Coordinates of C-alpha atoms in Angstrom, one line a residue:
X1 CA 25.2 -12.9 15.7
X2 CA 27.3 -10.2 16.8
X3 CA 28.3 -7.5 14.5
X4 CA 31.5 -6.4 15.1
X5 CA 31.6 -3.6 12.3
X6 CA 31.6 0.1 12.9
X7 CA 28.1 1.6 11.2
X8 CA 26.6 5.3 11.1
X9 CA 25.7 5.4 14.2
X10 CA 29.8 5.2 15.2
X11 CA 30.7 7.6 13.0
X12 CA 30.4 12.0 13.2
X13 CA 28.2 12.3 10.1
X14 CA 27.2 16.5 10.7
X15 CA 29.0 18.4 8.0
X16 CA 30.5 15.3 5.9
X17 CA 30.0 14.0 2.9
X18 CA 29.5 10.0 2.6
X19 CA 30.7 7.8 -0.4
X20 CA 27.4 5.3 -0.2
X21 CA 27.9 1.8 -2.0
X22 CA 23.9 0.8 -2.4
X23 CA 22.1 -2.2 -4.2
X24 CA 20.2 -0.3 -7.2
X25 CA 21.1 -3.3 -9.5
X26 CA 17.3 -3.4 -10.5
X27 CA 15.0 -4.3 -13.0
X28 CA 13.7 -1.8 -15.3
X29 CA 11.1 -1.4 -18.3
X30 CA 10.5 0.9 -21.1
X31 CA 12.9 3.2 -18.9
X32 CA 11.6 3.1 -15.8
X33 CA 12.4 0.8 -12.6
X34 CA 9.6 -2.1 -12.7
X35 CA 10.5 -3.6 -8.9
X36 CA 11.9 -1.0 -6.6
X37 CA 12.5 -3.3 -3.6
X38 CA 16.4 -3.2 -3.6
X39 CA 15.9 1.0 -3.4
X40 CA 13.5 0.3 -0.4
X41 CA 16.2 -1.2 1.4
X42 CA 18.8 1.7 1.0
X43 CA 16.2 4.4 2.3
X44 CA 16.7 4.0 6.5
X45 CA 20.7 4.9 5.4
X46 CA 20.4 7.1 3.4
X47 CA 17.7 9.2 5.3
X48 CA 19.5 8.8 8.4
X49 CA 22.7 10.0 6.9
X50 CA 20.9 13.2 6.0
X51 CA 18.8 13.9 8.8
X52 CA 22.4 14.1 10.9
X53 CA 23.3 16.6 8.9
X54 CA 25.9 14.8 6.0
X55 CA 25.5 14.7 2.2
X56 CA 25.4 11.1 0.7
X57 CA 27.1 10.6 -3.2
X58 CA 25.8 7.2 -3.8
X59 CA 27.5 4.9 -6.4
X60 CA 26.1 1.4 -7.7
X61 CA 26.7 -0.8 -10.8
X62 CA 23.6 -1.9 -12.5
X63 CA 23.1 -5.2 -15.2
X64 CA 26.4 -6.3 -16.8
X65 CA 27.5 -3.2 -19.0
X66 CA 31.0 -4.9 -20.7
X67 CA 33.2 -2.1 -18.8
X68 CA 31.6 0.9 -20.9
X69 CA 29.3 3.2 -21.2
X70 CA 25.6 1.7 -22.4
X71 CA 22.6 3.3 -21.8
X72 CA 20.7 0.5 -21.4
X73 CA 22.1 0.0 -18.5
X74 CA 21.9 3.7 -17.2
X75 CA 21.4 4.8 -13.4
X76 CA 19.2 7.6 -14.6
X77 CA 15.3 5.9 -13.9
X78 CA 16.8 5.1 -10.9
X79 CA 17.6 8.4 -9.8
X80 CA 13.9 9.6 -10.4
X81 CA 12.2 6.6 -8.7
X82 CA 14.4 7.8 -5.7
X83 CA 14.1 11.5 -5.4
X84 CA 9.5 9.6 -5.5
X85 CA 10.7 7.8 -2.5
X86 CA 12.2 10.4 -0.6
X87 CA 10.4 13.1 -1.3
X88 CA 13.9 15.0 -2.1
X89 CA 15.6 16.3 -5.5
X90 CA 18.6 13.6 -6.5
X91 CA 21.2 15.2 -8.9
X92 CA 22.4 12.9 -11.1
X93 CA 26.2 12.2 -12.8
X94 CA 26.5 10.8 -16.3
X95 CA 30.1 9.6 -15.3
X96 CA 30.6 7.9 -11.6
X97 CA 34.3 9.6 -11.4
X98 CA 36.3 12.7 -13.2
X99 CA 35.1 15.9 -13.3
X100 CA 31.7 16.1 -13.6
X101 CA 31.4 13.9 -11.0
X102 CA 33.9 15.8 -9.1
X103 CA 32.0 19.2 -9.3
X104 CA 28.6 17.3 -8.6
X105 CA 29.9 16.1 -5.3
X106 CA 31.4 19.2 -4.5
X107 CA 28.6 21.3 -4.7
X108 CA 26.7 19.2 -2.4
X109 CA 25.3 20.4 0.7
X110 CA 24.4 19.0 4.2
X111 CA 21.1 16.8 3.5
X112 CA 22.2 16.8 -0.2
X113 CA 21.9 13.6 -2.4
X114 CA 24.0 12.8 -5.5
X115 CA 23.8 9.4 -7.5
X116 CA 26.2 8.5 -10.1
X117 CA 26.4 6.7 -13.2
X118 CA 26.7 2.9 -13.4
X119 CA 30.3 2.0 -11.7
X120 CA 30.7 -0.9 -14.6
X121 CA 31.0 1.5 -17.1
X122 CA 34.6 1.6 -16.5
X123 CA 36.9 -1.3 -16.1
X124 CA 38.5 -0.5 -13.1
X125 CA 35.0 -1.4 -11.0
X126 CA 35.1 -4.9 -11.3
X127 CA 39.2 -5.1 -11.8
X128 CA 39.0 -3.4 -8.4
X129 CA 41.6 -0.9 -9.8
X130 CA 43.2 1.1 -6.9
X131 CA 43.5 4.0 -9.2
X132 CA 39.7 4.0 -10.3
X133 CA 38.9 3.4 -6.5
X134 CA 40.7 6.2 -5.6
X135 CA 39.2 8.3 -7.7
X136 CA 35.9 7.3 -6.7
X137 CA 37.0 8.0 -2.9
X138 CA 38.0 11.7 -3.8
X139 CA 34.2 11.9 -3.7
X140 CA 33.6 12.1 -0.4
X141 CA 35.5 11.7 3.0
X142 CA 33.9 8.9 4.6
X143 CA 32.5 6.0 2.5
X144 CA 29.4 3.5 4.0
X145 CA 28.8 0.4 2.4
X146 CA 25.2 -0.5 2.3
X147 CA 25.4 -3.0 -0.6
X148 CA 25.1 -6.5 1.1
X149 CA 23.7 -7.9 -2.4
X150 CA 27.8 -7.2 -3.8
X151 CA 29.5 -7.7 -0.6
X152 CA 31.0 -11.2 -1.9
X153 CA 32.6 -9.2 -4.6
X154 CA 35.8 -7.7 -4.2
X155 CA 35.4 -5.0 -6.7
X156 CA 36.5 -1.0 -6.7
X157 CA 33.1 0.4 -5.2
X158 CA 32.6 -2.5 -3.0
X159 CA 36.3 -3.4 -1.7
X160 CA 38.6 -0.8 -3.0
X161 CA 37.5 2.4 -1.9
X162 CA 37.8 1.3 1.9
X163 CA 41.5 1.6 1.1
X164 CA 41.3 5.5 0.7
X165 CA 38.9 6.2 3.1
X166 CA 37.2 5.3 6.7
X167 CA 34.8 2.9 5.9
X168 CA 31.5 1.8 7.7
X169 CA 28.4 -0.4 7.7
X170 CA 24.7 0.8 6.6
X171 CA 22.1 -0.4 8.4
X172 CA 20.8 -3.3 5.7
X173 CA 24.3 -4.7 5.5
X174 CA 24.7 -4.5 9.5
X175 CA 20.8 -6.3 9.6
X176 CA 21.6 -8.6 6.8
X177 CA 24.8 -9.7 8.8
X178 CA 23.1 -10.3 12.6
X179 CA 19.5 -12.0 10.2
X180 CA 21.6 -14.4 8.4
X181 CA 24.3 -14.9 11.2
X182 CA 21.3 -16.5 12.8
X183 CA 21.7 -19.6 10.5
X184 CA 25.2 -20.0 11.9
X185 CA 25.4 -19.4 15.3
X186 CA 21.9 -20.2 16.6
X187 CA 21.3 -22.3 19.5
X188 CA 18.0 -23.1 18.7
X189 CA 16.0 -26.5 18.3
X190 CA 13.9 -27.4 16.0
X191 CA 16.6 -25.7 13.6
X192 CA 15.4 -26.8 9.5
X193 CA 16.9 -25.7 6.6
X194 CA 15.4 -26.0 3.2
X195 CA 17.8 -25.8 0.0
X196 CA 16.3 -26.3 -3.3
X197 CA 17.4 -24.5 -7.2
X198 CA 18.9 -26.0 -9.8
X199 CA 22.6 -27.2 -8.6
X200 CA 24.5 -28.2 -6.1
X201 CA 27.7 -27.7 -7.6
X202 CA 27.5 -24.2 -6.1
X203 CA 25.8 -25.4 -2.7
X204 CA 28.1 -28.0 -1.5
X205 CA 29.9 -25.5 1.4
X206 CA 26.0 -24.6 2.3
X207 CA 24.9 -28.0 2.7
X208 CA 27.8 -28.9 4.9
X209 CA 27.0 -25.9 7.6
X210 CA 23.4 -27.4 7.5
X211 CA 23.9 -30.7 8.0
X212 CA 26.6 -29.5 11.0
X213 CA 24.1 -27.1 12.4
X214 CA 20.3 -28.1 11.7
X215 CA 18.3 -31.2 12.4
X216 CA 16.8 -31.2 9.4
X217 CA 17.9 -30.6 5.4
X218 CA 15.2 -30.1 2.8
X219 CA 16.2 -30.7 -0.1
X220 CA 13.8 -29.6 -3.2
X221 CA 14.7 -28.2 -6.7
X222 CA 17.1 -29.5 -9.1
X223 CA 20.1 -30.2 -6.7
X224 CA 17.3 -33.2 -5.0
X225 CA 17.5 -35.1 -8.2
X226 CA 21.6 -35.3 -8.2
X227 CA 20.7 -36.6 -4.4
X228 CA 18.1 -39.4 -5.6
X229 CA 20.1 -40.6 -8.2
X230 CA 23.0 -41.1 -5.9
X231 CA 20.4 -43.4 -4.1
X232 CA 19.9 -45.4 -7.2
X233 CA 17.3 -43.9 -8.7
X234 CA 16.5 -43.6 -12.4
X235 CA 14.9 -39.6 -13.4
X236 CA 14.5 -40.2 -16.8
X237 CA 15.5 -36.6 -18.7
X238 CA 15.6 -34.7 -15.0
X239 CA 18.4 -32.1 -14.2
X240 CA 21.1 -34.6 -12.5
X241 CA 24.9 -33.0 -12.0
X242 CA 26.6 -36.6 -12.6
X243 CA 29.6 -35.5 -11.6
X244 CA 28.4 -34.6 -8.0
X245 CA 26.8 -37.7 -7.9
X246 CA 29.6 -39.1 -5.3
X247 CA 29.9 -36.3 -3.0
X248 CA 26.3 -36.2 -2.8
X249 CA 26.8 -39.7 -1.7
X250 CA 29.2 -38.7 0.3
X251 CA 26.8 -36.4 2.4
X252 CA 24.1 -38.9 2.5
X253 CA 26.1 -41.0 4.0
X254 CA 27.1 -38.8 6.7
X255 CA 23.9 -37.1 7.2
X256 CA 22.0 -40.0 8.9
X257 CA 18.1 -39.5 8.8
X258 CA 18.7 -35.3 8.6
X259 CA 18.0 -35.1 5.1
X260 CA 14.9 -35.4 3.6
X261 CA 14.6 -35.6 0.2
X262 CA 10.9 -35.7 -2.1
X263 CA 9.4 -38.5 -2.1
X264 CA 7.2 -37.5 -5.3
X265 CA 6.9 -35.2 -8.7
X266 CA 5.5 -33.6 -11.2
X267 CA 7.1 -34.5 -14.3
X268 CA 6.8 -33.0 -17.6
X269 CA 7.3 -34.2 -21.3
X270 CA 9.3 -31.4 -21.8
X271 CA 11.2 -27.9 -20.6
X272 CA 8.3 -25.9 -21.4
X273 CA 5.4 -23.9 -19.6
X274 CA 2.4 -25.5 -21.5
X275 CA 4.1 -29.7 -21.8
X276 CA 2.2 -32.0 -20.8
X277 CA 2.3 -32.8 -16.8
X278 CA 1.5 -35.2 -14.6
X279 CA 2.2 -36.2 -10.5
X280 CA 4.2 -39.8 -9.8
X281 CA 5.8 -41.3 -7.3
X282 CA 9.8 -40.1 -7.1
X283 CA 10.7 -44.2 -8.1
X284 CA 8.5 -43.9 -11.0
X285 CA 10.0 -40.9 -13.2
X286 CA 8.6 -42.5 -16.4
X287 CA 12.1 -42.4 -19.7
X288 CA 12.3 -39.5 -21.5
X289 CA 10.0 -36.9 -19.0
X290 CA 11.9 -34.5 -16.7
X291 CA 11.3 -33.7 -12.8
X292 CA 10.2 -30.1 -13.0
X293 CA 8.5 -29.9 -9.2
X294 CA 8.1 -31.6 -5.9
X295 CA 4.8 -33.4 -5.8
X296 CA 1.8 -33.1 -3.2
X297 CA 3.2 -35.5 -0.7
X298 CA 6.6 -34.3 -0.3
X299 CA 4.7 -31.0 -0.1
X300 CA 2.9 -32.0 2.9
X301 CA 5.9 -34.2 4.4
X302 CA 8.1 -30.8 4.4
X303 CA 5.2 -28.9 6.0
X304 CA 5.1 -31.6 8.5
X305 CA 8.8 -31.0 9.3
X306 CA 8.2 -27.0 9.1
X307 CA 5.4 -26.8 12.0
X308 CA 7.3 -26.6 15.5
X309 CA 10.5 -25.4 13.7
X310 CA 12.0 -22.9 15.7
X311 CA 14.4 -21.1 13.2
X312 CA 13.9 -21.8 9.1
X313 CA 16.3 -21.3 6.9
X314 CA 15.5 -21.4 3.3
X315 CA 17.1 -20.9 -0.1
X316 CA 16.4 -21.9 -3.6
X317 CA 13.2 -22.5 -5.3
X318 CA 11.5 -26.2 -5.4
X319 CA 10.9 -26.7 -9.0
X320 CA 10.6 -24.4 -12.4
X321 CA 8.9 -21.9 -10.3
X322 CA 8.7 -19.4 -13.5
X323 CA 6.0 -22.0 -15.2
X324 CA 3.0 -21.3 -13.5
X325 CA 2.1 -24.9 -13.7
X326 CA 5.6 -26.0 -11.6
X327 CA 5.0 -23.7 -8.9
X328 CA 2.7 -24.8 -6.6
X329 CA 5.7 -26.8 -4.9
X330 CA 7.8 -23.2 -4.0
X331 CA 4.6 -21.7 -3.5
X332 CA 2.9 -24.2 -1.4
X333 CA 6.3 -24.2 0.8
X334 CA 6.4 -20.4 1.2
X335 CA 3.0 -20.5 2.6
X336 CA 4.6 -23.2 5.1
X337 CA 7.4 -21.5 6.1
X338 CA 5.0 -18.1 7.1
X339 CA 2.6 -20.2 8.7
X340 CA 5.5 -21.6 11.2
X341 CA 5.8 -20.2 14.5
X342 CA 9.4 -19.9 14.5
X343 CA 12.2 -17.0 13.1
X344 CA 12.2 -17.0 9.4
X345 CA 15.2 -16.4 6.9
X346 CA 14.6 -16.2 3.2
X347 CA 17.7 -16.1 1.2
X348 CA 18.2 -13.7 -1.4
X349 CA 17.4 -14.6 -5.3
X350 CA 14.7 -16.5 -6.5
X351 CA 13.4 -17.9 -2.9
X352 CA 13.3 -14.0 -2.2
X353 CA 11.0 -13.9 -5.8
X354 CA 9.1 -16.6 -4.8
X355 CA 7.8 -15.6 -1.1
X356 CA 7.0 -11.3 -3.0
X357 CA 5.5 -13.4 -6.0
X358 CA 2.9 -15.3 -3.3
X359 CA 2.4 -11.9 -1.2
X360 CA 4.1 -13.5 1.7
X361 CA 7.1 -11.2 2.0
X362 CA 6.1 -9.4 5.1
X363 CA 5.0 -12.7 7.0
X364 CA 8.7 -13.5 6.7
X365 CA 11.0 -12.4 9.7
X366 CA 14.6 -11.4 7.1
X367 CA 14.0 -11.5 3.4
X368 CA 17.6 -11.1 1.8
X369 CA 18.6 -8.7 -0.5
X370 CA 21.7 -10.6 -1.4
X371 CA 21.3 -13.9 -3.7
X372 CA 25.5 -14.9 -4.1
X373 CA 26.1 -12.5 -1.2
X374 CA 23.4 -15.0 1.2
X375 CA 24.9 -18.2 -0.3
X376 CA 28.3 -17.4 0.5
X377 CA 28.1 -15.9 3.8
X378 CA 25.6 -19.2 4.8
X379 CA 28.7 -21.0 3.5
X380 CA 30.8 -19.6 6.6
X381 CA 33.0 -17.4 3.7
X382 CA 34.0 -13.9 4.6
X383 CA 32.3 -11.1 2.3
X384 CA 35.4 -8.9 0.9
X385 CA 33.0 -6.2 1.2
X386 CA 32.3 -6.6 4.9
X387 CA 36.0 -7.5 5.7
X388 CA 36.7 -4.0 4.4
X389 CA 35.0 -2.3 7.2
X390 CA 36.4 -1.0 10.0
X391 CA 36.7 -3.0 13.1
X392 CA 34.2 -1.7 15.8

């Protein structure tokens, strides 16, 4: 897909100082960061912005502080896990505007690296507050946004700040936009999608460009069960959105034979790791259990589907993929999708989890950084945070 964004490499970066949005929302324990993928991702950006001579305050929220200071929430680990990375000191700013801030990113020079406090700490961030954003842009005279995980949020650090200042794209937003534009503008037969998680309240859009684009749909997860029972089926206690029942009709009905749907399960006695489990046949969800994974069968009917596939696209785990013993399904599919010949696209979130959790991550062409961000660009939505960028 073409990218029609300006990035760093349109932009005079010698002798400037760069506002960078980044992705740091991370996971951290007893203090310190506990998966530093997301910071991985920022690096190419951030080191390129230096070697060419500019100084980079970067900004990022982290969690879901309620709009104040808490310092469970802080920026600090992060700050030391990134000056490991680079090699490099990182000064750090208890406040992400006022003065502090202000003299921080002052005193910065070329190939200099500042990261501020936790953007939700104030209000304004996720108001998208013009004042707070343009205090935030007083920072620096050129702002890069490199955070394709918030990009579908219209906030101050993400949307606002390209009021006050030329704004550009990083290279992991510009590769997350041309990867995942893939799914919407590729020519490309076999074309299968896979869709699985837990609704599909929240995936109708996604299932519509799928059904107009690939020859096969997937469908795994929680969101298959609102599908079977639409065909009459009876799940016992499964996950089933009843009130999507009819526009999951709906879909069938237009899909013709693209949709496959599992054709067996493992059920469960209960929501629980250790209930007791057991494999039957989709038509035979026994009153009272629950589906909590796609069965062996369906397994091998998807990797059937998977082998001269061209381009994959997949998002959403298969079953309760965070009980080891209703994993094998998301698993068992990762390993499919790597094994494929074809161009591979994971979509953000817990797909992303899964394919890291089975070691497969580098066997997979684009993993996304961006779990909301992925959904709604694969639903053909524009990202207020890339719409914010200057036009190439």
């Amino acid at each position: 897909m073409n990218f029609n964004k300006k990035t760093l490499r349109d932009v005079e970066l010698a002798g400037r100082r760069a506002l960078v949005r980044v992705d740091f929302n991370v996971p951290l324990l007893d203090g310190k960061v506990s998966d530093d993928t997301r910071i991985q991702a920022a690096l190419p950006s951030i080191r390129y912005l230096l070697e060419h001579g500019a100084s980079a305050v970067l900004c990022s929220h982290l969690g879901r502080p309620k709009g104040a200071p808490d310092p469970s929430f802080s920026l600090q680990p992060v700050a030391a896990r990134l000056s490991e990375l680079l090699g490099l000191p990182v000064a750090f700013s208890s406040d992400c505007v006022g003065p502090e801030a202000e003299t921080a990113a002052a005193g910065l020079a070329p190939g200099q690296l500042l990261l501020l406090e936790n953007t939700r700490f104030h209000k304004g961030e996720k108001e998208n507050d013009p004042e707070f954003a343009r205090q935030l842009a007083s920072l620096a005279e050129l702002f890069v946004n490199d955070a394709f995980g918030s990009a579908h949020r219209a906030h101050a650090s993400t949307e606002g700040v390209a009021h006050f200042l030329p704004a550009v794209a990083g290279f992991l937003m510009e590769a997350e936009i041309r990867q995942l534009g893939r799914a919407l503008s590729a020519r490309v037969e076999p074309y299968i999608a896979i869709l699985g998680g837990a609704k599909i309240s929240d995936k109708i859009g996604v299932v519509e460009q799928f059904l107009a684009r690939a020859n096969r749909l997937l469908i795994g997860g929680g969101m298959a069960n609102t599908f079977l029972a639409a065909e009459g089926l009876e799940l016992g206690e499964s996950l089933v959105e009843q009130a999507a029942v009819p526009q999951a009709r709906e879909l069938l009905d237009s899909a013709g034979d693209k949709v496959v749907l599992p054709v067996d399960a493992v059920v469960a006695n209960a929501f629980a790791a250790d209930a007791e489990h057991r494999v039957v046949p989709i038509h035979e969800v026994p009153a009272r259990w629950r589906i909590m994974d796609i069965g062996p069968e369906t397994v091998e009917r998807f990797r059937a589907e998977l082998r001269d596939a061209e381009l994959i696209v997949w998002n959403g785990p298969m079953g309760v993929f965070e009980f080891p013993p209703f994993s094998t399904g998301t698993f068992e599919l990762a390993r499919a999708v790597a094994a494929s010949g074809g161009f591979t696209i994971v979509g953000g979130g817990d797909s992303a989890a899964a394919v890291a959790q089975a070691g497969l991550a580098d066997q997979i062409d684009h993993v996304s950084t961006g779990g909301g961000a992925a959904l709604e660009f694969l639903e053909g939505r524009t990202l207020p945070g890339v719409a914010a960028l200057q036009d190439r």
